[in-house]
């Protein structure tokens, strides 16, 4: 039994790393040798719904790769103001990236919105590999640059688009998101009042 | 009526958490996405609409969630106590709610009978909000003596159920009316 368990776990991990590799291939393909060095640092990690993975004020010690479920990075302050900044879901990287790379306490909270499954790697180990393997460093830079590009695009939409346009754009980018997340988080992400969000759904829905 | 034996607090709380997870997943994937007309349509037998079922649950949540939160913040007993034994009244209330044990109808008290003219989407949103809060309470309760800590019931502040029984009763009641709403959903043309 134990042997089967270990074999199962090995196969599952193999499959999960394959998903990670597919994502990396799309960002910046790594030579085999660099890829193998990179695979050694990942461990499985899971969390239930509405669990805090990284709290505001803490350091972000891990880089996450999402295998299942949906999470958000959000800002919250004493005046009860809340802003959902980023959603993460499979297959993408997760975590509070600025705190992680700058080695600073996080200004934001990373939490699950549905039961979630990840691979995660200690960032200090990612850094060691980046130092020794230029291809891995380039891959990380490309990944972060893509993320920045996505953020700027969203910033433009938030400042210019009407609520309806923002809603349409969200559905275009993530067609199933309405069935995955409580709508209040989507409304918050788009900067729309929840009542207004309901009205837009009633009006537009597919 | 079955007498309950002492059980592990952690087992009970995690099985209740799974139940709440199921209700949340259903509300998020199905109910929040239904058209308003569907949510507000009376049941074929003239019974409650789906929105009324959820509003009925919300009316209990509005009483019990603050009461549970207060109890967790003002616990009794010994936090390291890992056993829970249902009290006779708590067990009776929970059994009453089991869908398998009875299809008997209970008349809801007047202040828990929602009117048909509801803001259906706001009702579903409140239900989701409450279930997320309930889930947080279940997790916090792991560090609470759920046997000795008590919560007053909504009908009388003199009757106080064990915290563990309050969770069992409240979540069994949620299940009862989620089933009612889902029975109704099957009959609705989408």
Short mmCIF file of C-alpha atoms in Angstrom, two decimals:
data_model
loop_
_atom_site.label_atom_id
_atom_site.label_comp_id
_atom_site.label_asym_id
_atom_site.label_seq_id
_atom_site.Cartn_x
_atom_site.Cartn_y
_atom_site.Cartn_z
CA UNK A 1 0.00 0.00 0.00
CA UNK A 2 2.69 2.42 1.04
CA UNK A 3 4.59 1.72 -2.15
CA UNK A 4 1.47 2.46 -4.21
CA UNK A 5 0.99 5.69 -2.32
CA UNK A 6 4.50 6.80 -3.03
CA UNK A 7 4.14 5.81 -6.68
CA UNK A 8 0.83 7.69 -6.90
CA UNK A 9 2.34 10.75 -5.36
CA UNK A 10 5.31 10.56 -7.66
CA UNK A 11 3.03 10.31 -10.70
CA UNK A 12 0.85 13.19 -9.49
CA UNK A 13 3.90 15.38 -8.92
CA UNK A 14 5.23 14.43 -12.35
CA UNK A 15 1.95 15.48 -13.93
CA UNK A 16 1.88 18.76 -11.99
CA UNK A 17 5.43 19.64 -12.98
CA UNK A 18 4.44 18.97 -16.58
CA UNK A 19 1.75 21.65 -16.25
CA UNK A 20 4.37 24.01 -14.85
CA UNK A 21 6.66 23.22 -17.76
CA UNK A 22 3.90 23.98 -20.28
CA UNK A 23 3.43 27.41 -18.74
CA UNK A 24 7.17 28.06 -18.76
CA UNK A 25 7.47 26.95 -22.38
CA UNK A 26 4.96 29.63 -23.25
CA UNK A 27 6.88 32.30 -21.31
CA UNK A 28 10.49 31.48 -22.15
CA UNK A 29 11.47 27.88 -23.04
CA UNK A 30 14.23 26.50 -20.81
CA UNK A 31 16.97 24.10 -21.93
CA UNK A 32 16.49 20.64 -20.33
CA UNK A 33 19.36 21.04 -17.91
CA UNK A 34 18.02 24.32 -16.53
CA UNK A 35 14.53 22.87 -16.34
CA UNK A 36 15.74 19.92 -14.27
CA UNK A 37 17.54 22.20 -11.83
CA UNK A 38 14.34 24.25 -11.57
CA UNK A 39 12.03 21.27 -10.88
CA UNK A 40 13.85 20.19 -7.71
CA UNK A 41 12.58 23.05 -5.53
CA UNK A 42 8.79 22.58 -5.82
CA UNK A 43 6.52 21.05 -3.19
CA UNK A 44 2.76 20.42 -3.23
CA UNK A 45 0.63 22.71 -1.06
CA UNK A 46 -3.12 22.91 -0.54
CA UNK A 47 -5.57 25.26 1.17
CA UNK A 48 -9.30 25.30 1.79
CA UNK A 49 -11.71 28.09 0.84
CA UNK A 50 -11.07 31.55 2.34
CA UNK A 51 -7.72 30.71 3.87
CA UNK A 52 -5.06 33.37 4.12
CA UNK A 53 -1.89 32.18 2.41
CA UNK A 54 0.17 35.34 2.86
CA UNK A 55 -1.01 37.97 5.36
CA UNK A 56 -0.35 41.71 5.00
CA UNK A 57 2.77 42.60 6.98
CA UNK A 58 4.34 39.17 6.43
CA UNK A 59 7.18 38.37 4.05
CA UNK A 60 6.31 36.44 0.91
CA UNK A 61 8.55 33.43 1.20
CA UNK A 62 7.20 31.38 -1.69
CA UNK A 63 6.55 31.52 -5.37
CA UNK A 64 3.28 29.68 -6.09
CA UNK A 65 2.15 27.82 -9.17
CA UNK A 66 -1.64 27.35 -9.15
CA UNK A 67 -2.91 23.89 -10.09
CA UNK A 68 -6.51 24.22 -8.96
CA UNK A 69 -8.89 26.79 -7.52
CA UNK A 70 -9.08 30.56 -7.51
CA UNK A 71 -7.25 33.07 -5.31
CA UNK A 72 -6.93 36.84 -4.98
CA UNK A 73 -4.36 39.40 -3.87
CA UNK A 74 -6.10 42.29 -2.12
CA UNK A 75 -5.47 45.55 -0.34
CA UNK A 76 -7.27 46.34 2.92
CA UNK A 77 -6.98 49.24 5.35
CA UNK A 78 -8.26 50.46 8.73
CA UNK A 79 -10.91 52.54 7.03
CA UNK A 80 -12.41 49.28 5.81
CA UNK A 81 -11.41 50.00 2.23
CA UNK A 82 -10.76 46.93 0.14
CA UNK A 83 -9.39 46.50 -3.36
CA UNK A 84 -9.05 43.18 -5.15
CA UNK A 85 -5.91 43.66 -7.24
CA UNK A 86 -5.28 40.33 -8.93
CA UNK A 87 -7.02 36.98 -9.36
CA UNK A 88 -4.85 33.91 -9.84
CA UNK A 89 -5.97 30.53 -11.21
CA UNK A 90 -4.56 27.54 -13.06
CA UNK A 91 -2.23 27.54 -14.81
CA UNK A 92 -0.52 30.67 -13.53
CA UNK A 93 1.97 31.84 -10.91
CA UNK A 94 0.69 33.25 -7.64
CA UNK A 95 1.78 34.99 -4.46
CA UNK A 96 2.51 38.62 -3.64
CA UNK A 97 5.24 39.05 -6.23
CA UNK A 98 6.54 42.51 -5.30
CA UNK A 99 7.02 41.61 -1.62
CA UNK A 100 8.65 38.35 -2.66
CA UNK A 101 11.17 39.87 -5.08
CA UNK A 102 11.91 42.99 -3.02
CA UNK A 103 12.22 41.04 0.25
CA UNK A 104 9.78 43.41 1.91
CA UNK A 105 6.78 42.82 4.16
CA UNK A 106 3.71 42.40 1.99
CA UNK A 107 1.30 45.32 1.73
CA UNK A 108 -1.37 42.95 0.49
CA UNK A 109 -3.06 39.71 1.47
CA UNK A 110 -3.07 36.58 -0.67
CA UNK A 111 -6.11 34.39 0.06
CA UNK A 112 -7.99 31.49 -1.52
CA UNK A 113 -11.54 32.10 -2.74
CA UNK A 114 -12.17 28.40 -3.46
CA UNK A 115 -10.46 25.20 -2.28
CA UNK A 116 -7.03 25.34 -3.92
CA UNK A 117 -4.06 23.24 -4.84
CA UNK A 118 -0.57 24.55 -5.66
CA UNK A 119 3.06 23.77 -6.19
CA UNK A 120 5.27 26.22 -4.34
CA UNK A 121 8.99 26.91 -4.21
CA UNK A 122 10.92 28.84 -1.52
CA UNK A 123 11.92 32.08 -3.22
CA UNK A 124 15.46 32.03 -1.81
CA UNK A 125 15.97 28.77 -3.72
CA UNK A 126 14.56 30.32 -6.88
CA UNK A 127 17.11 33.12 -6.40
CA UNK A 128 20.03 30.70 -6.10
CA UNK A 129 19.04 29.00 -9.36
CA UNK A 130 18.55 32.38 -11.05
CA UNK A 131 22.04 33.40 -9.99
CA UNK A 132 23.63 30.26 -11.43
CA UNK A 133 21.51 29.84 -14.54
CA UNK A 134 20.97 32.86 -16.80
CA UNK A 135 18.18 31.14 -18.75
CA UNK A 136 16.13 30.78 -15.54
CA UNK A 137 16.74 34.42 -14.69
CA UNK A 138 15.57 35.48 -18.17
CA UNK A 139 12.49 33.27 -17.83
CA UNK A 140 11.57 34.90 -14.49
CA UNK A 141 12.15 38.38 -15.94
CA UNK A 142 9.90 37.54 -18.90
CA UNK A 143 7.23 36.21 -16.54
CA UNK A 144 7.28 39.34 -14.41
CA UNK A 145 7.27 41.57 -17.50
CA UNK A 146 4.18 39.79 -18.82
CA UNK A 147 2.51 40.29 -15.45
CA UNK A 148 3.40 44.00 -15.53
CA UNK A 149 2.00 44.27 -19.02
CA UNK A 150 -1.27 42.71 -17.89
CA UNK A 151 -1.47 45.10 -14.92
CA UNK A 152 -0.96 48.20 -17.08
CA UNK A 153 -3.64 47.02 -19.48
CA UNK A 154 -6.05 46.58 -16.58
CA UNK A 155 -5.15 49.97 -15.13
CA UNK A 156 -6.08 51.61 -18.42
CA UNK A 157 -9.41 49.74 -18.46
CA UNK A 158 -10.21 50.68 -14.85
CA UNK A 159 -9.63 54.35 -15.57
CA UNK A 160 -11.37 54.56 -18.94
CA UNK A 161 -13.98 51.85 -19.42
CA UNK A 162 -17.63 52.04 -18.42
CA UNK A 163 -18.83 49.45 -15.89
CA UNK A 164 -20.48 47.49 -18.68
CA UNK A 165 -17.32 47.44 -20.78
CA UNK A 166 -15.26 46.30 -17.79
CA UNK A 167 -17.73 43.48 -17.18
CA UNK A 168 -17.67 42.37 -20.82
CA UNK A 169 -13.89 42.43 -20.89
CA UNK A 170 -13.72 40.30 -17.75
CA UNK A 171 -16.05 37.69 -19.25
CA UNK A 172 -14.10 37.71 -22.47
CA UNK A 173 -10.85 37.05 -20.61
CA UNK A 174 -12.30 34.54 -18.11
CA UNK A 175 -15.60 33.16 -19.43
CA UNK A 176 -16.28 30.83 -16.46
CA UNK A 177 -15.47 33.25 -13.68
CA UNK A 178 -19.12 34.03 -12.88
CA UNK A 179 -19.66 30.41 -11.79
CA UNK A 180 -16.41 30.22 -9.79
CA UNK A 181 -16.33 33.25 -7.52
CA UNK A 182 -18.86 35.03 -5.31
CA UNK A 183 -19.87 38.04 -7.41
CA UNK A 184 -18.91 40.52 -4.67
CA UNK A 185 -15.23 39.81 -5.38
CA UNK A 186 -15.72 40.36 -9.11
CA UNK A 187 -17.54 43.65 -8.42
CA UNK A 188 -14.70 44.70 -6.12
CA UNK A 189 -12.07 43.73 -8.72
CA UNK A 190 -13.80 45.87 -11.34
CA UNK A 191 -14.40 48.74 -8.92
CA UNK A 192 -18.17 48.50 -9.40
CA UNK A 193 -20.76 48.78 -6.63
CA UNK A 194 -22.29 45.29 -5.97
CA UNK A 195 -25.84 46.54 -6.68
CA UNK A 196 -24.71 47.98 -9.96
CA UNK A 197 -22.93 44.70 -10.75
CA UNK A 198 -26.24 42.80 -10.30
CA UNK A 199 -27.97 45.21 -12.67
CA UNK A 200 -25.29 44.67 -15.30
CA UNK A 201 -25.59 40.88 -15.00
CA UNK A 202 -29.36 41.07 -15.38
CA UNK A 203 -28.90 43.16 -18.48
CA UNK A 204 -26.01 41.51 -20.26
CA UNK A 205 -26.02 37.89 -19.26
CA UNK A 206 -25.15 35.65 -22.13
CA UNK B 1 -34.44 9.55 19.31
CA UNK B 2 -30.82 8.46 19.05
CA UNK B 3 -28.59 9.34 21.96
CA UNK B 4 -25.34 10.86 20.88
CA UNK B 5 -22.04 9.53 22.09
CA UNK B 6 -19.08 11.73 22.86
CA UNK B 7 -17.14 12.46 19.69
CA UNK B 8 -14.01 14.26 18.59
CA UNK B 9 -14.51 18.01 18.40
CA UNK B 10 -12.16 18.23 15.42
CA UNK B 11 -13.99 15.53 13.47
CA UNK B 12 -17.32 17.22 14.07
CA UNK B 13 -16.08 20.69 13.13
CA UNK B 14 -14.37 19.51 9.97
CA UNK B 15 -17.41 17.54 8.79
CA UNK B 16 -19.58 20.61 9.42
CA UNK B 17 -17.07 22.73 7.51
CA UNK B 18 -17.37 20.36 4.54
CA UNK B 19 -21.14 20.80 4.65
CA UNK B 20 -20.78 24.60 4.60
CA UNK B 21 -18.26 24.30 1.75
CA UNK B 22 -20.88 22.34 -0.21
CA UNK B 23 -23.56 25.01 0.40
CA UNK B 24 -21.14 27.74 -0.66
CA UNK B 25 -20.11 25.91 -3.81
CA UNK B 26 -23.79 25.46 -4.77
CA UNK B 27 -24.64 29.09 -4.07
CA UNK B 28 -21.65 30.33 -6.09
CA UNK B 29 -21.92 27.98 -9.06
CA UNK B 30 -25.74 27.92 -9.33
CA UNK B 31 -27.89 30.30 -7.28
CA UNK B 32 -25.96 33.55 -7.79
CA UNK B 33 -26.14 33.01 -11.56
CA UNK B 34 -29.88 32.35 -11.90
CA UNK B 35 -32.11 35.00 -13.49
CA UNK B 36 -34.07 37.06 -10.95
CA UNK B 37 -37.42 35.75 -12.23
CA UNK B 38 -36.30 32.18 -11.58
CA UNK B 39 -35.15 32.99 -8.07
CA UNK B 40 -38.44 34.75 -7.28
CA UNK B 41 -40.82 32.21 -8.83
CA UNK B 42 -43.09 30.60 -6.21
CA UNK B 43 -42.78 26.80 -5.94
CA UNK B 44 -45.35 24.81 -7.99
CA UNK B 45 -47.19 23.88 -4.76
CA UNK B 46 -47.43 27.57 -3.86
CA UNK B 47 -44.50 27.28 -1.43
CA UNK B 48 -41.50 29.52 -1.06
CA UNK B 49 -39.43 30.71 -4.02
CA UNK B 50 -35.70 29.90 -4.01
CA UNK B 51 -35.00 33.48 -2.89
CA UNK B 52 -37.43 33.04 0.01
CA UNK B 53 -35.68 29.81 1.10
CA UNK B 54 -32.34 31.62 1.24
CA UNK B 55 -33.83 34.75 2.86
CA UNK B 56 -35.31 32.50 5.56
CA UNK B 57 -31.83 31.09 6.23
CA UNK B 58 -30.34 34.58 6.24
CA UNK B 59 -32.83 35.68 8.91
CA UNK B 60 -31.46 32.94 11.21
CA UNK B 61 -27.87 33.78 10.29
CA UNK B 62 -28.46 37.39 11.28
CA UNK B 63 -29.29 36.21 14.77
CA UNK B 64 -26.90 33.25 15.16
CA UNK B 65 -23.69 34.50 13.54
CA UNK B 66 -23.26 37.45 15.93
CA UNK B 67 -24.34 35.18 18.83
CA UNK B 68 -21.78 32.51 17.84
CA UNK B 69 -19.05 35.13 17.36
CA UNK B 70 -19.82 36.54 20.81
CA UNK B 71 -19.67 33.05 22.34
CA UNK B 72 -16.30 32.28 20.69
CA UNK B 73 -14.92 35.56 22.04
CA UNK B 74 -16.30 34.81 25.53
CA UNK B 75 -15.67 31.07 25.83
CA UNK B 76 -16.33 28.86 28.84
CA UNK B 77 -14.68 25.61 29.92
CA UNK B 78 -11.31 24.42 28.77
CA UNK B 79 -10.04 25.16 25.24
CA UNK B 80 -8.00 21.95 25.22
CA UNK B 81 -11.12 19.80 25.67
CA UNK B 82 -11.22 17.73 22.46
CA UNK B 83 -14.48 15.91 23.15
CA UNK B 84 -17.98 16.98 22.34
CA UNK B 85 -21.21 15.40 23.52
CA UNK B 86 -24.48 16.69 22.16
CA UNK B 87 -27.00 17.93 24.73
CA UNK B 88 -30.52 16.41 24.61
CA UNK B 89 -32.19 19.60 23.40
CA UNK B 90 -29.49 20.39 20.85
CA UNK B 91 -29.70 16.86 19.55
CA UNK B 92 -33.51 17.08 19.39
CA UNK B 93 -33.42 20.32 17.36
CA UNK B 94 -30.83 18.90 14.97
CA UNK B 95 -32.79 15.66 14.47
CA UNK B 96 -35.90 17.73 13.76
CA UNK B 97 -34.09 19.34 10.83
CA UNK B 98 -32.77 16.13 9.26
CA UNK B 99 -34.45 15.80 5.87
CA UNK B 100 -34.22 11.98 6.02
CA UNK B 101 -35.89 11.70 9.40
CA UNK B 102 -38.97 13.68 8.66
CA UNK B 103 -40.70 15.41 5.82
CA UNK B 104 -42.84 17.00 8.42
CA UNK B 105 -43.46 20.67 7.87
CA UNK B 106 -42.83 23.12 10.63
CA UNK B 107 -44.44 26.49 10.54
CA UNK B 108 -41.79 29.19 10.57
CA UNK B 109 -42.05 31.91 13.20
CA UNK B 110 -43.41 35.11 11.69
CA UNK B 111 -40.17 37.10 11.81
CA UNK B 112 -38.45 34.31 9.85
CA UNK B 113 -41.09 34.13 7.09
CA UNK B 114 -39.80 36.19 4.18
CA UNK B 115 -42.17 38.12 1.94
CA UNK B 116 -42.16 37.18 -1.78
CA UNK B 117 -41.01 40.62 -3.02
CA UNK B 118 -37.27 40.28 -2.40
CA UNK B 119 -34.14 41.72 -3.97
CA UNK B 120 -33.16 38.22 -5.09
CA UNK B 121 -29.52 38.95 -5.91
CA UNK B 122 -28.93 40.75 -2.62
CA UNK B 123 -30.42 37.73 -0.84
CA UNK B 124 -28.01 35.30 -2.54
CA UNK B 125 -25.07 37.65 -1.88
CA UNK B 126 -25.97 37.85 1.81
CA UNK B 127 -26.26 34.06 1.98
CA UNK B 128 -22.75 33.67 0.52
CA UNK B 129 -21.38 36.31 2.88
CA UNK B 130 -22.93 34.54 5.87
CA UNK B 131 -21.63 31.11 4.88
CA UNK B 132 -18.10 32.51 4.55
CA UNK B 133 -18.48 33.95 8.04
CA UNK B 134 -19.85 30.65 9.38
CA UNK B 135 -16.84 28.86 7.94
CA UNK B 136 -14.50 31.25 9.76
CA UNK B 137 -16.41 30.61 13.01
CA UNK B 138 -16.07 26.82 12.58
CA UNK B 139 -12.30 27.21 12.19
CA UNK B 140 -12.00 29.49 15.23
CA UNK B 141 -14.08 27.05 17.26
CA UNK B 142 -11.28 24.48 17.01
CA UNK B 143 -9.57 26.48 19.75
CA UNK B 144 -12.77 26.74 21.84
CA UNK B 145 -14.48 24.32 24.23
CA UNK B 146 -17.63 23.75 22.12
CA UNK B 147 -19.07 21.56 24.88
CA UNK B 148 -19.01 24.12 27.70
CA UNK B 149 -19.43 27.32 25.68
CA UNK B 150 -23.10 28.08 25.08
CA UNK B 151 -25.21 30.19 22.73
CA UNK B 152 -28.78 31.40 23.41
CA UNK B 153 -31.45 30.20 20.95
CA UNK B 154 -33.38 32.70 18.84
CA UNK B 155 -36.73 32.01 20.52
CA UNK B 156 -35.58 32.51 24.10
CA UNK B 157 -32.47 33.96 25.63
CA UNK B 158 -33.02 31.67 28.64
CA UNK B 159 -32.46 28.53 26.57
CA UNK B 160 -28.80 28.14 25.69
CA UNK B 161 -27.44 25.38 23.45
CA UNK B 162 -23.88 24.11 23.47
CA UNK B 163 -21.81 25.88 20.79
CA UNK B 164 -21.28 22.51 19.05
CA UNK B 165 -25.05 21.93 18.97
CA UNK B 166 -25.72 25.45 17.70
CA UNK B 167 -23.43 24.71 14.73
CA UNK B 168 -25.06 21.32 14.13
CA UNK B 169 -28.58 22.75 14.29
CA UNK B 170 -27.85 25.81 12.15
CA UNK B 171 -26.08 23.83 9.42
CA UNK B 172 -28.73 21.08 9.39
CA UNK B 173 -31.35 23.82 9.00
CA UNK B 174 -29.33 25.29 6.10
CA UNK B 175 -29.20 21.86 4.46
CA UNK B 176 -32.96 21.42 4.86
CA UNK B 177 -33.80 24.61 2.98
CA UNK B 178 -31.00 24.24 0.42
CA UNK B 179 -32.64 20.92 -0.48
CA UNK B 180 -36.00 22.68 -0.71
CA UNK B 181 -34.52 25.32 -3.03
CA UNK B 182 -32.83 22.64 -5.17
CA UNK B 183 -36.05 20.58 -5.47
CA UNK B 184 -37.64 23.72 -6.80
CA UNK B 185 -34.74 24.37 -9.18
CA UNK B 186 -35.12 20.97 -10.88
CA UNK B 187 -38.71 21.85 -11.79
CA UNK B 188 -37.77 25.25 -13.22
CA UNK B 189 -37.19 25.45 -16.97
CA UNK B 190 -33.82 27.13 -17.45
#
